[in-house]
Amino acid sequence: MSNKPLSTFEREMQDPAFKKQFEEEYNDFQLSEIIREPIETNKMHQKTSNESGLSATDQDE
């Protein structure tokens, strides 16, 4: 094993209170990213449809 010094994050994660709060907030962050991605994708499709003059709901016939 090396005696590499711990990073600030590694030192903070040794504190149980900090680690618990970090994990709770990180879970919230991950959930918000999962929700945000399809919303942003839909906005991109709507913008492309508007710019092209096509409806996002039009289908090839």
CSV table of N, CA, C and O in Angstrom, one decimal:
chain,number,residue,atom,x,y,z
A,1,MET,N,0.8,-1.2,0.0
A,1,MET,CA,0.0,0.0,0.0
A,1,MET,C,0.9,1.2,0.0
A,1,MET,O,1.9,1.3,0.6
A,2,SER,N,0.4,2.2,-0.7
A,2,SER,CA,1.1,3.5,-0.7
A,2,SER,C,0.6,4.4,0.3
A,2,SER,O,-0.5,4.3,0.8
A,3,ASN,N,1.4,5.4,0.7
A,3,ASN,CA,1.0,6.4,1.7
A,3,ASN,C,0.6,7.7,1.0
A,3,ASN,O,0.9,8.8,1.4
A,4,LYS,N,-0.1,7.5,-0.1
A,4,LYS,CA,-0.7,8.6,-0.9
A,4,LYS,C,-1.6,9.4,0.0
A,4,LYS,O,-2.5,8.8,0.6
A,5,PRO,N,-1.5,10.7,0.1
A,5,PRO,CA,-2.4,11.5,0.9
A,5,PRO,C,-3.8,11.5,0.3
A,5,PRO,O,-4.0,11.4,-0.9
A,6,LEU,N,-4.7,11.6,1.2
A,6,LEU,CA,-6.1,11.5,0.8
A,6,LEU,C,-6.5,12.9,0.2
A,6,LEU,O,-6.1,13.9,0.6
A,7,SER,N,-7.4,12.8,-0.8
A,7,SER,CA,-8.0,14.0,-1.4
A,7,SER,C,-8.9,14.6,-0.4
A,7,SER,O,-9.4,14.0,0.6
A,8,THR,N,-9.3,15.8,-0.6
A,8,THR,CA,-10.3,16.5,0.2
A,8,THR,C,-11.6,15.7,0.3
A,8,THR,O,-12.2,15.5,1.4
A,9,PHE,N,-12.0,15.2,-0.9
A,9,PHE,CA,-13.3,14.4,-0.9
A,9,PHE,C,-13.1,13.2,-0.1
A,9,PHE,O,-14.0,12.8,0.7
A,10,GLU,N,-12.0,12.5,-0.2
A,10,GLU,CA,-11.8,11.2,0.6
A,10,GLU,C,-11.8,11.5,2.1
A,10,GLU,O,-12.3,10.7,2.9
A,11,ARG,N,-11.2,12.6,2.5
A,11,ARG,CA,-11.1,13.0,3.9
A,11,ARG,C,-12.6,13.3,4.4
A,11,ARG,O,-13.0,12.9,5.5
A,12,GLU,N,-13.3,14.1,3.6
A,12,GLU,CA,-14.7,14.4,4.0
A,12,GLU,C,-15.6,13.2,4.1
A,12,GLU,O,-16.4,13.1,5.0
A,13,MET,N,-15.4,12.2,3.2
A,13,MET,CA,-16.2,11.0,3.2
A,13,MET,C,-15.9,10.1,4.4
A,13,MET,O,-16.7,9.2,4.7
A,14,GLN,N,-14.9,10.4,5.1
A,14,GLN,CA,-14.6,9.6,6.3
A,14,GLN,C,-15.5,10.1,7.5
A,14,GLN,O,-15.6,9.4,8.5
A,15,ASP,N,-16.1,11.3,7.4
A,15,ASP,CA,-17.0,11.8,8.4
A,15,ASP,C,-18.4,11.3,8.1
A,15,ASP,O,-19.0,11.6,7.0
A,16,PRO,N,-18.9,10.5,9.0
A,16,PRO,CA,-20.2,9.8,8.8
A,16,PRO,C,-21.3,10.8,8.5
A,16,PRO,O,-22.2,10.5,7.6
A,17,ALA,N,-21.4,11.9,9.1
A,17,ALA,CA,-22.5,12.9,8.9
A,17,ALA,C,-22.3,13.5,7.5
A,17,ALA,O,-23.3,13.6,6.8
A,18,PHE,N,-21.1,13.8,7.1
A,18,PHE,CA,-20.9,14.4,5.7
A,18,PHE,C,-21.3,13.3,4.7
A,18,PHE,O,-21.9,13.6,3.7
A,19,LYS,N,-20.8,12.1,4.9
A,19,LYS,CA,-21.1,11.0,3.9
A,19,LYS,C,-22.6,10.8,3.8
A,19,LYS,O,-23.0,10.6,2.6
A,20,LYS,N,-23.3,10.8,4.9
A,20,LYS,CA,-24.8,10.5,4.8
A,20,LYS,C,-25.4,11.7,4.0
A,20,LYS,O,-26.2,11.4,3.1
A,21,GLN,N,-25.1,12.9,4.3
A,21,GLN,CA,-25.7,14.0,3.6
A,21,GLN,C,-25.3,14.0,2.1
A,21,GLN,O,-26.1,14.2,1.3
A,22,PHE,N,-24.0,13.7,1.8
A,22,PHE,CA,-23.6,13.6,0.5
A,22,PHE,C,-24.4,12.6,-0.3
A,22,PHE,O,-24.9,12.9,-1.4
A,23,GLU,N,-24.5,11.4,0.3
A,23,GLU,CA,-25.2,10.3,-0.4
A,23,GLU,C,-26.7,10.7,-0.7
A,23,GLU,O,-27.2,10.4,-1.7
A,24,GLU,N,-27.4,11.3,0.3
A,24,GLU,CA,-28.7,11.7,0.1
A,24,GLU,C,-28.9,12.7,-1.0
A,24,GLU,O,-29.7,12.6,-1.9
A,25,GLU,N,-28.0,13.7,-1.0
A,25,GLU,CA,-28.1,14.8,-2.0
A,25,GLU,C,-27.7,14.3,-3.4
A,25,GLU,O,-28.2,14.7,-4.4
A,26,TYR,N,-26.7,13.4,-3.4
A,26,TYR,CA,-26.3,12.8,-4.7
A,26,TYR,C,-27.4,12.0,-5.3
A,26,TYR,O,-27.6,12.0,-6.5
A,27,ASN,N,-28.2,11.2,-4.5
A,27,ASN,CA,-29.3,10.5,-5.0
A,27,ASN,C,-30.4,11.4,-5.6
A,27,ASN,O,-30.9,11.1,-6.6
A,28,ASP,N,-30.6,12.5,-4.9
A,28,ASP,CA,-31.6,13.5,-5.4
A,28,ASP,C,-31.1,14.1,-6.8
A,28,ASP,O,-31.8,14.3,-7.7
A,29,PHE,N,-29.8,14.4,-6.8
A,29,PHE,CA,-29.2,14.9,-8.1
A,29,PHE,C,-29.3,13.9,-9.2
A,29,PHE,O,-29.7,14.2,-10.3
A,30,GLN,N,-29.1,12.6,-8.9
A,30,GLN,CA,-29.2,11.6,-10.0
A,30,GLN,C,-30.6,11.5,-10.5
A,30,GLN,O,-30.8,11.4,-11.7
A,31,LEU,N,-31.6,11.5,-9.6
A,31,LEU,CA,-33.0,11.5,-10.0
A,31,LEU,C,-33.3,12.7,-10.8
A,31,LEU,O,-34.0,12.5,-11.9
A,32,SER,N,-32.9,13.8,-10.5
A,32,SER,CA,-33.2,15.0,-11.3
A,32,SER,C,-32.6,14.9,-12.7
A,32,SER,O,-33.2,15.4,-13.6
A,33,GLU,N,-31.4,14.3,-12.8
A,33,GLU,CA,-30.8,14.1,-14.1
A,33,GLU,C,-31.6,13.1,-15.0
A,33,GLU,O,-31.8,13.3,-16.2
A,34,ILE,N,-32.1,12.1,-14.3
A,34,ILE,CA,-32.9,11.1,-15.0
A,34,ILE,C,-34.2,11.7,-15.5
A,34,ILE,O,-34.6,11.4,-16.7
A,35,ILE,N,-34.8,12.6,-14.7
A,35,ILE,CA,-36.0,13.3,-15.1
A,35,ILE,C,-35.7,14.3,-16.2
A,35,ILE,O,-36.5,14.5,-17.2
A,36,ARG,N,-34.7,15.0,-16.1
A,36,ARG,CA,-34.3,16.1,-17.0
A,36,ARG,C,-34.0,15.7,-18.4
A,36,ARG,O,-34.4,16.3,-19.4
A,37,GLU,N,-33.4,14.6,-18.6
A,37,GLU,CA,-32.9,14.1,-19.9
A,37,GLU,C,-34.0,14.0,-20.9
A,37,GLU,O,-33.9,14.6,-22.0
A,38,PRO,N,-35.1,13.3,-20.6
A,38,PRO,CA,-36.2,13.2,-21.6
A,38,PRO,C,-36.9,14.5,-21.9
A,38,PRO,O,-37.3,14.8,-23.0
A,39,ILE,N,-36.9,15.4,-20.9
A,39,ILE,CA,-37.5,16.7,-21.1
A,39,ILE,C,-36.7,17.5,-22.1
A,39,ILE,O,-37.2,18.1,-23.0
A,40,GLU,N,-35.4,17.5,-21.9
A,40,GLU,CA,-34.5,18.2,-22.8
A,40,GLU,C,-34.5,17.6,-24.2
A,40,GLU,O,-34.5,18.4,-25.2
A,41,THR,N,-34.6,16.3,-24.3
A,41,THR,CA,-34.7,15.7,-25.6
A,41,THR,C,-36.0,16.1,-26.3
A,41,THR,O,-36.0,16.4,-27.5
A,42,ASN,N,-37.1,16.2,-25.6
A,42,ASN,CA,-38.3,16.6,-26.2
A,42,ASN,C,-38.3,18.0,-26.6
A,42,ASN,O,-38.8,18.4,-27.7
A,43,LYS,N,-37.7,18.9,-25.8
A,43,LYS,CA,-37.5,20.3,-26.2
A,43,LYS,C,-36.7,20.4,-27.5
A,43,LYS,O,-37.0,21.2,-28.4
A,44,MET,N,-35.6,19.6,-27.7
A,44,MET,CA,-34.8,19.6,-28.9
A,44,MET,C,-35.6,19.1,-30.1
A,44,MET,O,-35.6,19.7,-31.1
A,45,HIS,N,-36.5,18.1,-29.9
A,45,HIS,CA,-37.3,17.6,-31.0
A,45,HIS,C,-38.3,18.7,-31.4
A,45,HIS,O,-38.6,18.9,-32.6
A,46,GLN,N,-38.9,19.4,-30.4
A,46,GLN,CA,-39.9,20.4,-30.7
A,46,GLN,C,-39.2,21.6,-31.5
A,46,GLN,O,-39.8,22.1,-32.5
A,47,LYS,N,-38.0,22.0,-31.1
A,47,LYS,CA,-37.3,23.1,-31.7
A,47,LYS,C,-37.0,22.7,-33.2
A,47,LYS,O,-37.2,23.4,-34.1
A,48,THR,N,-36.5,21.5,-33.4
A,48,THR,CA,-36.2,21.0,-34.7
A,48,THR,C,-37.4,20.9,-35.6
A,48,THR,O,-37.4,21.4,-36.8
A,49,SER,N,-38.5,20.5,-35.0
A,49,SER,CA,-39.8,20.4,-35.8
A,49,SER,C,-40.3,21.8,-36.2
A,49,SER,O,-40.7,22.0,-37.3
A,50,ASN,N,-40.2,22.7,-35.2
A,50,ASN,CA,-40.6,24.1,-35.5
A,50,ASN,C,-39.7,24.7,-36.6
A,50,ASN,O,-40.2,25.4,-37.5
A,51,GLU,N,-38.4,24.5,-36.5
A,51,GLU,CA,-37.5,25.1,-37.5
A,51,GLU,C,-37.7,24.5,-38.9
A,51,GLU,O,-37.5,25.1,-39.9
A,52,SER,N,-38.1,23.2,-38.9
A,52,SER,CA,-38.3,22.6,-40.2
A,52,SER,C,-39.7,22.7,-40.8
A,52,SER,O,-39.9,22.3,-41.9
A,53,GLY,N,-40.6,23.2,-40.0
A,53,GLY,CA,-42.0,23.4,-40.4
A,53,GLY,C,-42.8,22.1,-40.3
A,53,GLY,O,-43.9,22.1,-40.8
A,54,LEU,N,-42.2,21.1,-39.7
A,54,LEU,CA,-43.0,19.9,-39.5
A,54,LEU,C,-43.5,19.8,-38.1
A,54,LEU,O,-43.0,20.4,-37.2
A,55,SER,N,-44.5,19.0,-37.9
A,55,SER,CA,-45.1,18.8,-36.6
A,55,SER,C,-44.3,17.6,-36.0
A,55,SER,O,-44.0,16.6,-36.6
A,56,ALA,N,-44.0,17.7,-34.7
A,56,ALA,CA,-43.3,16.6,-34.0
A,56,ALA,C,-44.2,15.4,-33.9
A,56,ALA,O,-43.7,14.3,-33.7
A,57,THR,N,-45.5,15.6,-34.1
A,57,THR,CA,-46.4,14.4,-34.1
A,57,THR,C,-46.7,13.8,-35.5
A,57,THR,O,-47.4,12.8,-35.6
A,58,ASP,N,-46.3,14.5,-36.5
A,58,ASP,CA,-46.5,14.0,-37.9
A,58,ASP,C,-45.8,12.7,-38.1
A,58,ASP,O,-44.7,12.5,-37.6
A,59,GLN,N,-46.4,11.8,-38.8
A,59,GLN,CA,-45.8,10.5,-39.1
A,59,GLN,C,-45.8,10.3,-40.6
A,59,GLN,O,-46.6,10.8,-41.3
A,60,ASP,N,-44.8,9.5,-41.0
A,60,ASP,CA,-44.7,9.2,-42.4
A,60,ASP,C,-45.9,8.4,-42.8
A,60,ASP,O,-46.3,7.5,-42.1
A,61,GLU,N,-46.5,8.7,-43.9
A,61,GLU,CA,-47.6,8.0,-44.4
A,61,GLU,C,-47.3,7.2,-45.7
A,61,GLU,O,-46.5,7.5,-46.4
